[in-house]
Amino acid sequence: MGLAAGRSRLPSCVSHAFLVFAGLFILASIPCEAQLSSSFYDNTCPNALTTIRTAIRTAVSRERRMAASLIRLHFHDCFVQGCDASILLDDSATIQSEKNAPNNNNSVRGYEVIDNVKSQVESICPGVVSCADILAVAARDASVAVGGPTWTLKLGRRDSTTSGLSQAAANLPTFRDGLDRLISLFSTKGLSTRDMVALSGSHTIGQARCLTFRDRIYDNGTNIDAGFASTRRRRCPVDNGNGDDNLAALDLMTPNSFDNNYFKNLIQRKGLLQSDQVLFNGGSTDSIVTEYSKSPSTFSSDFAAAMVKMGDIEPLLCSAGEIRKYCNIIN
């Protein structure tokens, strides 16, 4: 009788253990993507987004060009091993910084703005908000600060403990790229040709160095307006090494406002970079450029959607990576 009673309790115990195990298994099986949410910091750091927005507005009001720099910083981060803030890491004994990559060195900027934002956020919510999320939010707020679109961000990215210097040259577009190369690069990141054209529209703001457009303005090609080339030659001498760092606005018409004039410029053969003008040069993207040139609302909507997609490139989630205390070094 006692033995029988003991046996009767065993299945119940086993069943309970099984249910607990099954529950834990189900929880563990929930995709990490569920942690990417627009409300990710609502409870853990409710003032994070307001703090970031105020800091970005201040930075852009001090230097209008910074808006373009912050959007580009997020882009260059996401295209190299995902949106993980790896681009912010400095050289160390274990890190070869992406800042030294050819497409980033003496080109990508805005690091000090992100460091300042991180310091402010850490002061209210230590160890909660990732540098990767700060980059994503900063890009969105920079767009808004110069009259561009806004978008709803999914948050919850974590920061990498590694750098992708070796990947940067292969994964980042260059000012000399042709259309097929650009389409291919974006496609490998899950971005469509239309996304690529929309994201290129961020060149409606910002500036480029003479080094990046010298060949285009002196090659006497048929896909550049002669008067535009002449204007740009004034501050960009023909000889390499002479005036390489002299700057010119990517959009000659409204260089400090986020609008669709970039696409109107392309139709007039006034794209500053070769990688700009190839978007309207008798190829498959001509129709998209024409559409955006006629409809600023379509461009704004597509740009916002493409930024959300780009922000979803290979984020670190759950327990992967870390939340850095300082964005330029691992913990």
mmCIF file of C-alpha atoms in Angstrom:
data_model
loop_
_atom_site.group_PDB
_atom_site.id
_atom_site.type_symbol
_atom_site.label_atom_id
_atom_site.label_comp_id
_atom_site.label_asym_id
_atom_site.label_seq_id
_atom_site.Cartn_x
_atom_site.Cartn_y
_atom_site.Cartn_z
ATOM 1 C CA MET A 1 0.000 0.000 0.000
ATOM 2 C CA GLY A 2 2.769 2.361 0.952
ATOM 3 C CA LEU A 3 4.693 1.273 -2.129
ATOM 4 C CA ALA A 4 1.651 1.801 -4.295
ATOM 5 C CA ALA A 5 1.140 5.242 -2.831
ATOM 6 C CA GLY A 6 4.762 6.107 -3.485
ATOM 7 C CA ARG A 7 4.422 5.018 -7.061
ATOM 8 C CA SER A 8 1.280 7.079 -7.517
ATOM 9 C CA ARG A 9 3.141 10.256 -6.547
ATOM 10 C CA LEU A 10 6.026 9.658 -8.994
ATOM 11 C CA PRO A 11 4.151 10.408 -12.216
ATOM 12 C CA SER A 12 2.830 13.642 -10.725
ATOM 13 C CA CYS A 13 6.341 14.739 -9.799
ATOM 14 C CA VAL A 14 7.688 13.805 -13.195
ATOM 15 C CA SER A 15 4.815 15.589 -14.931
ATOM 16 C CA HIS A 16 5.465 18.736 -12.932
ATOM 17 C CA ALA A 17 9.156 18.667 -13.766
ATOM 18 C CA PHE A 18 8.347 18.098 -17.402
ATOM 19 C CA LEU A 19 5.974 21.067 -17.481
ATOM 20 C CA VAL A 20 8.582 23.317 -15.876
ATOM 21 C CA PHE A 21 11.203 22.166 -18.373
ATOM 22 C CA ALA A 22 8.796 22.594 -21.266
ATOM 23 C CA GLY A 23 7.943 26.100 -20.110
ATOM 24 C CA LEU A 24 11.589 27.070 -19.892
ATOM 25 C CA PHE A 25 12.214 25.569 -23.314
ATOM 26 C CA ILE A 26 9.369 27.564 -24.822
ATOM 27 C CA LEU A 27 10.676 30.776 -23.249
ATOM 28 C CA ALA A 28 14.160 30.049 -24.524
ATOM 29 C CA SER A 29 12.750 29.400 -27.977
ATOM 30 C CA ILE A 30 11.089 32.794 -28.277
ATOM 31 C CA PRO A 31 12.981 34.656 -31.018
ATOM 32 C CA CYS A 32 15.362 37.332 -29.762
ATOM 33 C CA GLU A 33 13.828 39.665 -32.317
ATOM 34 C CA ALA A 34 10.959 40.072 -29.869
ATOM 35 C CA GLN A 35 13.304 42.194 -27.783
ATOM 36 C CA LEU A 36 13.560 44.785 -30.554
ATOM 37 C CA SER A 37 10.725 47.103 -29.675
ATOM 38 C CA SER A 38 9.855 50.771 -29.955
ATOM 39 C CA SER A 39 9.029 50.672 -26.239
ATOM 40 C CA PHE A 40 12.219 48.871 -25.208
ATOM 41 C CA TYR A 41 13.361 51.596 -22.784
ATOM 42 C CA ASP A 42 9.941 52.740 -21.577
ATOM 43 C CA ASN A 43 10.400 51.141 -18.173
ATOM 44 C CA THR A 44 14.185 50.880 -17.823
ATOM 45 C CA CYS A 45 15.086 54.388 -19.032
ATOM 46 C CA PRO A 46 11.948 56.406 -19.829
ATOM 47 C CA ASN A 47 13.846 59.653 -20.461
ATOM 48 C CA ALA A 48 16.437 58.148 -22.800
ATOM 49 C CA LEU A 49 14.880 59.242 -26.094
ATOM 50 C CA THR A 50 14.169 62.769 -24.873
ATOM 51 C CA THR A 51 17.739 63.103 -23.637
ATOM 52 C CA ILE A 52 19.158 61.911 -26.964
ATOM 53 C CA ARG A 53 16.862 64.158 -28.989
ATOM 54 C CA THR A 54 17.813 67.268 -27.018
ATOM 55 C CA ALA A 55 21.530 66.523 -27.359
ATOM 56 C CA ILE A 56 21.266 65.947 -31.117
ATOM 57 C CA ARG A 57 19.279 69.125 -31.647
ATOM 58 C CA THR A 58 21.963 71.042 -29.793
ATOM 59 C CA ALA A 59 24.775 69.470 -31.827
ATOM 60 C CA VAL A 60 23.057 70.168 -35.155
ATOM 61 C CA SER A 61 22.206 73.743 -34.161
ATOM 62 C CA ARG A 62 25.909 74.304 -33.512
ATOM 63 C CA GLU A 63 26.948 72.756 -36.820
ATOM 64 C CA ARG A 64 24.328 72.031 -39.459
ATOM 65 C CA ARG A 65 26.642 69.616 -41.260
ATOM 66 C CA MET A 66 26.559 67.321 -38.220
ATOM 67 C CA ALA A 67 23.127 66.021 -39.247
ATOM 68 C CA ALA A 68 24.590 64.400 -42.351
ATOM 69 C CA SER A 69 27.567 63.118 -40.374
ATOM 70 C CA LEU A 70 25.365 61.337 -37.824
ATOM 71 C CA ILE A 71 23.188 59.693 -40.473
ATOM 72 C CA ARG A 72 26.330 58.513 -42.252
ATOM 73 C CA LEU A 73 27.857 57.256 -39.002
ATOM 74 C CA HIS A 74 24.855 54.980 -38.425
ATOM 75 C CA PHE A 75 25.029 53.778 -42.038
ATOM 76 C CA HIS A 76 28.731 52.943 -41.865
ATOM 77 C CA ASP A 77 28.157 51.113 -38.595
ATOM 78 C CA CYS A 78 25.326 48.936 -39.885
ATOM 79 C CA PHE A 79 27.100 47.918 -43.095
ATOM 80 C CA VAL A 80 30.041 46.398 -41.200
ATOM 81 C CA GLN A 81 29.045 43.373 -39.060
ATOM 82 C CA GLY A 82 25.611 44.845 -38.383
ATOM 83 C CA CYS A 83 24.231 47.710 -36.290
ATOM 84 C CA ASP A 84 26.410 47.038 -33.255
ATOM 85 C CA ALA A 85 28.361 50.281 -32.665
ATOM 86 C CA SER A 86 31.582 48.554 -33.719
ATOM 87 C CA ILE A 87 32.539 51.672 -35.681
ATOM 88 C CA LEU A 88 32.879 53.605 -32.423
ATOM 89 C CA LEU A 89 35.620 51.425 -30.943
ATOM 90 C CA ASP A 90 39.129 52.887 -30.736
ATOM 91 C CA ASP A 91 42.338 50.966 -31.345
ATOM 92 C CA SER A 92 43.455 48.845 -28.398
ATOM 93 C CA ALA A 93 45.425 45.712 -27.677
ATOM 94 C CA THR A 94 42.498 43.620 -28.903
ATOM 95 C CA ILE A 95 40.742 46.006 -31.301
ATOM 96 C CA GLN A 96 41.713 47.176 -34.781
ATOM 97 C CA SER A 97 39.444 50.156 -35.132
ATOM 98 C CA GLU A 98 37.073 50.527 -38.086
ATOM 99 C CA LYS A 99 37.814 54.234 -37.849
ATOM 100 C CA ASN A 100 41.052 53.484 -39.725
ATOM 101 C CA ALA A 101 39.320 51.832 -42.694
ATOM 102 C CA PRO A 102 39.904 53.673 -45.997
ATOM 103 C CA ASN A 103 36.222 54.608 -46.288
ATOM 104 C CA ASN A 104 36.128 55.954 -42.727
ATOM 105 C CA ASN A 105 39.514 57.523 -42.036
ATOM 106 C CA ASN A 106 39.443 61.328 -42.272
ATOM 107 C CA SER A 107 35.889 60.997 -43.520
ATOM 108 C CA VAL A 108 33.395 59.660 -40.988
ATOM 109 C CA ARG A 109 32.800 62.073 -38.109
ATOM 110 C CA GLY A 110 30.464 62.765 -35.206
ATOM 111 C CA TYR A 111 32.108 60.420 -32.710
ATOM 112 C CA GLU A 112 32.379 63.134 -30.071
ATOM 113 C CA VAL A 113 28.656 63.878 -30.359
ATOM 114 C CA ILE A 114 27.798 60.234 -29.679
ATOM 115 C CA ASP A 115 30.251 60.173 -26.746
ATOM 116 C CA ASN A 116 28.517 63.217 -25.286
ATOM 117 C CA VAL A 117 25.075 61.686 -25.717
ATOM 118 C CA LYS A 118 26.219 58.451 -24.105
ATOM 119 C CA SER A 119 27.606 60.369 -21.127
ATOM 120 C CA GLN A 120 24.273 62.123 -20.630
ATOM 121 C CA VAL A 121 22.279 58.905 -20.902
ATOM 122 C CA GLU A 122 24.635 57.062 -18.545
ATOM 123 C CA SER A 123 24.094 59.791 -15.956
ATOM 124 C CA ILE A 124 20.374 59.019 -15.787
ATOM 125 C CA CYS A 125 20.354 55.270 -16.583
ATOM 126 C CA PRO A 126 23.754 53.627 -16.048
ATOM 127 C CA GLY A 127 24.395 50.495 -18.084
ATOM 128 C CA VAL A 128 20.993 50.435 -19.794
ATOM 129 C CA VAL A 129 21.082 52.125 -23.226
ATOM 130 C CA SER A 130 23.443 50.713 -25.841
ATOM 131 C CA CYS A 131 25.709 52.767 -28.076
ATOM 132 C CA ALA A 132 24.195 50.935 -31.056
ATOM 133 C CA ASP A 133 20.738 52.230 -30.152
ATOM 134 C CA ILE A 134 22.106 55.717 -29.570
ATOM 135 C CA LEU A 135 23.506 55.704 -33.111
ATOM 136 C CA ALA A 136 20.117 54.674 -34.511
ATOM 137 C CA VAL A 137 18.197 57.281 -32.528
ATOM 138 C CA ALA A 138 20.756 59.993 -33.309
ATOM 139 C CA ALA A 139 20.390 59.382 -37.057
ATOM 140 C CA ARG A 140 16.609 59.696 -36.836
ATOM 141 C CA ASP A 141 16.770 62.841 -34.708
ATOM 142 C CA ALA A 142 19.418 64.365 -36.992
ATOM 143 C CA SER A 143 17.096 63.921 -39.957
ATOM 144 C CA VAL A 144 14.264 65.666 -38.137
ATOM 145 C CA ALA A 145 16.572 68.495 -37.028
ATOM 146 C CA VAL A 146 17.159 69.537 -40.659
ATOM 147 C CA GLY A 147 13.591 69.123 -41.873
ATOM 148 C CA GLY A 148 13.772 65.464 -42.851
ATOM 149 C CA PRO A 149 11.383 62.633 -42.050
ATOM 150 C CA THR A 150 10.995 60.834 -38.765
ATOM 151 C CA TRP A 151 10.343 57.136 -38.217
ATOM 152 C CA THR A 152 9.482 54.741 -35.420
ATOM 153 C CA LEU A 153 12.602 52.949 -34.224
ATOM 154 C CA LYS A 154 12.810 49.420 -32.924
ATOM 155 C CA LEU A 155 15.280 49.374 -30.050
ATOM 156 C CA GLY A 156 17.103 46.778 -28.006
ATOM 157 C CA ARG A 157 20.381 46.387 -29.889
ATOM 158 C CA ARG A 158 23.494 45.553 -27.912
ATOM 159 C CA ASP A 159 27.091 46.629 -28.472
ATOM 160 C CA SER A 160 29.766 44.472 -30.046
ATOM 161 C CA THR A 161 32.991 43.515 -28.309
ATOM 162 C CA THR A 162 34.773 43.157 -31.652
ATOM 163 C CA SER A 163 35.638 45.355 -34.613
ATOM 164 C CA GLY A 164 35.149 44.697 -38.317
ATOM 165 C CA LEU A 165 38.084 46.569 -39.817
ATOM 166 C CA SER A 166 38.804 43.790 -42.305
ATOM 167 C CA GLN A 167 35.184 43.871 -43.510
ATOM 168 C CA ALA A 168 34.941 47.614 -43.977
ATOM 169 C CA ALA A 169 36.702 47.841 -47.349
ATOM 170 C CA ALA A 170 34.559 45.068 -48.792
ATOM 171 C CA ASN A 171 31.201 46.107 -47.317
ATOM 172 C CA LEU A 172 31.162 49.895 -47.580
ATOM 173 C CA PRO A 173 30.385 51.678 -50.856
ATOM 174 C CA THR A 174 32.908 54.132 -52.280
ATOM 175 C CA PHE A 175 32.579 57.335 -54.272
ATOM 176 C CA ARG A 176 33.859 55.519 -57.384
ATOM 177 C CA ASP A 177 31.308 52.677 -57.338
ATOM 178 C CA GLY A 178 29.171 51.963 -60.370
ATOM 179 C CA LEU A 179 25.469 51.156 -60.277
ATOM 180 C CA ASP A 180 25.834 47.370 -60.353
ATOM 181 C CA ARG A 181 28.287 47.471 -57.460
ATOM 182 C CA LEU A 182 25.969 49.649 -55.375
ATOM 183 C CA ILE A 183 22.968 47.425 -56.041
ATOM 184 C CA SER A 184 24.989 44.358 -55.080
ATOM 185 C CA LEU A 185 26.360 45.881 -51.857
ATOM 186 C CA PHE A 186 22.933 46.891 -50.637
ATOM 187 C CA SER A 187 21.375 43.613 -51.697
ATOM 188 C CA THR A 188 23.800 41.649 -49.513
ATOM 189 C CA LYS A 189 22.440 43.628 -46.557
ATOM 190 C CA GLY A 190 18.846 42.835 -47.395
ATOM 191 C CA LEU A 191 18.165 46.231 -48.957
ATOM 192 C CA SER A 192 16.448 46.598 -52.328
ATOM 193 C CA THR A 193 17.521 48.796 -55.215
ATOM 194 C CA ARG A 194 14.770 51.223 -54.263
ATOM 195 C CA ASP A 195 16.087 51.286 -50.689
ATOM 196 C CA MET A 196 19.545 52.047 -52.052
ATOM 197 C CA VAL A 197 18.324 55.015 -54.100
ATOM 198 C CA ALA A 198 16.273 56.342 -51.189
ATOM 199 C CA LEU A 199 19.191 56.076 -48.761
ATOM 200 C CA SER A 200 21.478 57.773 -51.287
ATOM 201 C CA GLY A 201 19.089 60.705 -50.996
ATOM 202 C CA SER A 202 20.695 61.485 -47.633
ATOM 203 C CA HIS A 203 23.259 63.260 -49.823
ATOM 204 C CA THR A 204 20.749 66.084 -49.980
ATOM 205 C CA ILE A 205 22.711 67.305 -46.952
ATOM 206 C CA GLY A 206 26.380 67.175 -46.051
ATOM 207 C CA GLN A 207 29.664 67.851 -47.771
ATOM 208 C CA ALA A 208 32.365 65.914 -49.585
ATOM 209 C CA ARG A 209 36.118 66.381 -49.864
ATOM 210 C CA CYS A 210 37.746 67.449 -53.113
ATOM 211 C CA LEU A 211 39.598 64.140 -53.116
ATOM 212 C CA THR A 212 36.303 62.297 -53.661
ATOM 213 C CA PHE A 213 35.004 64.287 -56.643
ATOM 214 C CA ARG A 214 38.168 65.593 -58.370
ATOM 215 C CA ASP A 215 38.162 62.942 -61.091
ATOM 216 C CA ARG A 216 34.511 63.576 -61.902
ATOM 217 C CA ILE A 217 34.794 67.346 -62.342
ATOM 218 C CA TYR A 218 37.945 67.140 -64.484
ATOM 219 C CA ASP A 219 37.215 64.152 -66.727
ATOM 220 C CA ASN A 220 35.079 66.214 -69.168
ATOM 221 C CA GLY A 221 32.510 63.423 -69.264
ATOM 222 C CA THR A 222 29.110 63.716 -70.859
ATOM 223 C CA ASN A 223 27.247 62.983 -67.631
ATOM 224 C CA ILE A 224 28.249 66.195 -65.836
ATOM 225 C CA ASP A 225 26.938 69.704 -66.410
ATOM 226 C CA ALA A 226 29.796 71.881 -67.657
ATOM 227 C CA GLY A 227 28.848 74.898 -65.560
ATOM 228 C CA PHE A 228 28.528 72.741 -62.438
ATOM 229 C CA ALA A 229 31.962 71.234 -63.060
ATOM 230 C CA SER A 230 33.474 74.685 -63.553
ATOM 231 C CA THR A 231 31.986 75.914 -60.276
ATOM 232 C CA ARG A 232 33.326 72.953 -58.356
ATOM 233 C CA ARG A 233 36.819 73.333 -59.820
ATOM 234 C CA ARG A 234 37.239 76.681 -58.086
ATOM 235 C CA ARG A 235 37.948 75.043 -54.758
ATOM 236 C CA CYS A 236 39.236 71.720 -56.001
ATOM 237 C CA PRO A 237 42.564 72.014 -57.878
ATOM 238 C CA VAL A 238 43.372 69.420 -60.501
ATOM 239 C CA ASP A 239 46.569 68.142 -58.889
ATOM 240 C CA ASN A 240 46.337 65.325 -56.369
ATOM 241 C CA GLY A 241 47.499 66.413 -52.932
ATOM 242 C CA ASN A 242 46.511 70.012 -53.576
ATOM 243 C CA GLY A 243 43.322 70.950 -51.733
ATOM 244 C CA ASP A 244 42.313 67.342 -51.138
ATOM 245 C CA ASP A 245 40.384 68.255 -47.980
ATOM 246 C CA ASN A 246 38.571 71.280 -49.416
ATOM 247 C CA LEU A 247 34.845 70.752 -48.949
ATOM 248 C CA ALA A 248 31.882 71.158 -51.287
ATOM 249 C CA ALA A 249 28.199 70.696 -50.583
ATOM 250 C CA LEU A 250 26.718 67.496 -51.989
ATOM 251 C CA ASP A 251 23.572 69.481 -52.830
ATOM 252 C CA LEU A 252 24.436 72.856 -54.295
ATOM 253 C CA MET A 253 20.839 74.114 -54.092
ATOM 254 C CA THR A 254 19.822 73.542 -50.454
ATOM 255 C CA PRO A 255 22.893 72.061 -48.726
ATOM 256 C CA ASN A 256 21.518 72.336 -45.187
ATOM 257 C CA SER A 257 17.938 71.196 -45.708
ATOM 258 C CA PHE A 258 16.673 67.653 -46.086
ATOM 259 C CA ASP A 259 14.601 67.707 -49.273
ATOM 260 C CA ASN A 260 14.426 66.047 -52.681
ATOM 261 C CA ASN A 261 16.678 68.507 -54.552
ATOM 262 C CA TYR A 262 19.401 65.862 -54.629
ATOM 263 C CA PHE A 263 17.375 63.946 -57.215
ATOM 264 C CA LYS A 264 16.632 67.076 -59.227
ATOM 265 C CA ASN A 265 20.390 67.675 -59.315
ATOM 266 C CA LEU A 266 21.022 64.190 -60.694
ATOM 267 C CA ILE A 267 18.571 64.773 -63.551
ATOM 268 C CA GLN A 268 20.468 67.983 -64.365
ATOM 269 C CA ARG A 269 23.773 66.029 -64.309
ATOM 270 C CA LYS A 270 24.858 67.862 -61.146
ATOM 271 C CA GLY A 271 25.592 64.924 -58.885
ATOM 272 C CA LEU A 272 28.835 65.692 -57.073
ATOM 273 C CA LEU A 273 30.127 62.128 -56.683
ATOM 274 C CA GLN A 274 30.380 59.513 -59.383
ATOM 275 C CA SER A 275 28.421 57.168 -57.105
ATOM 276 C CA ASP A 276 25.636 59.768 -57.051
ATOM 277 C CA GLN A 277 25.367 60.388 -60.772
ATOM 278 C CA VAL A 278 25.306 56.682 -61.675
ATOM 279 C CA LEU A 279 21.810 56.611 -60.185
ATOM 280 C CA PHE A 280 20.663 58.676 -63.159
ATOM 281 C CA ASN A 281 22.763 57.762 -66.137
ATOM 282 C CA GLY A 282 20.597 55.682 -68.429
ATOM 283 C CA GLY A 283 20.359 52.740 -66.029
ATOM 284 C CA SER A 284 17.717 50.841 -64.116
ATOM 285 C CA THR A 285 17.365 53.441 -61.354
ATOM 286 C CA ASP A 286 16.571 56.420 -63.592
ATOM 287 C CA SER A 287 12.841 55.963 -63.062
ATOM 288 C CA ILE A 288 13.192 55.945 -59.257
ATOM 289 C CA VAL A 289 15.260 59.142 -59.335
ATOM 290 C CA THR A 290 12.635 60.763 -61.566
ATOM 291 C CA GLU A 291 9.850 59.678 -59.211
ATOM 292 C CA TYR A 292 11.606 61.092 -56.159
ATOM 293 C CA SER A 293 12.409 64.334 -57.966
ATOM 294 C CA LYS A 294 8.694 64.865 -58.559
ATOM 295 C CA SER A 295 7.378 63.654 -55.203
ATOM 296 C CA PRO A 296 9.153 64.757 -52.033
ATOM 297 C CA SER A 297 6.593 62.903 -49.935
ATOM 298 C CA THR A 298 7.334 59.607 -51.680
ATOM 299 C CA PHE A 299 11.050 60.114 -51.145
ATOM 300 C CA SER A 300 10.585 60.974 -47.464
ATOM 301 C CA SER A 301 8.372 57.951 -46.883
ATOM 302 C CA ASP A 302 10.727 55.586 -48.676
ATOM 303 C CA PHE A 303 13.775 57.031 -46.935
ATOM 304 C CA ALA A 304 12.201 56.506 -43.521
ATOM 305 C CA ALA A 305 11.236 52.920 -44.365
ATOM 306 C CA ALA A 306 14.725 52.180 -45.695
ATOM 307 C CA MET A 307 16.337 53.579 -42.541
ATOM 308 C CA VAL A 308 14.208 51.244 -40.429
ATOM 309 C CA LYS A 309 15.276 48.293 -42.592
ATOM 310 C CA MET A 310 18.914 49.317 -42.395
ATOM 311 C CA GLY A 311 18.670 49.587 -38.616
ATOM 312 C CA ASP A 312 17.590 45.938 -38.530
ATOM 313 C CA ILE A 313 20.809 44.638 -40.103
ATOM 314 C CA GLU A 314 22.244 41.896 -37.870
ATOM 315 C CA PRO A 315 21.644 43.452 -34.438
ATOM 316 C CA LEU A 316 23.111 41.816 -31.356
ATOM 317 C CA LEU A 317 20.279 40.702 -29.082
ATOM 318 C CA CYS A 318 19.549 38.902 -25.838
ATOM 319 C CA SER A 319 22.855 38.144 -24.120
ATOM 320 C CA ALA A 320 25.065 38.745 -27.168
ATOM 321 C CA GLY A 321 27.589 41.558 -26.891
ATOM 322 C CA GLU A 322 27.316 44.044 -24.036
ATOM 323 C CA ILE A 323 26.083 47.483 -23.045
ATOM 324 C CA ARG A 324 29.238 49.588 -23.141
ATOM 325 C CA LYS A 325 29.820 52.187 -20.469
ATOM 326 C CA TYR A 326 31.924 54.217 -22.892
ATOM 327 C CA CYS A 327 31.196 53.888 -26.598
ATOM 328 C CA ASN A 328 34.821 53.927 -27.723
ATOM 329 C CA ILE A 329 36.036 51.023 -25.550
ATOM 330 C CA ILE A 330 34.715 47.638 -24.521
ATOM 331 C CA ASN A 331 33.898 47.122 -20.856
#
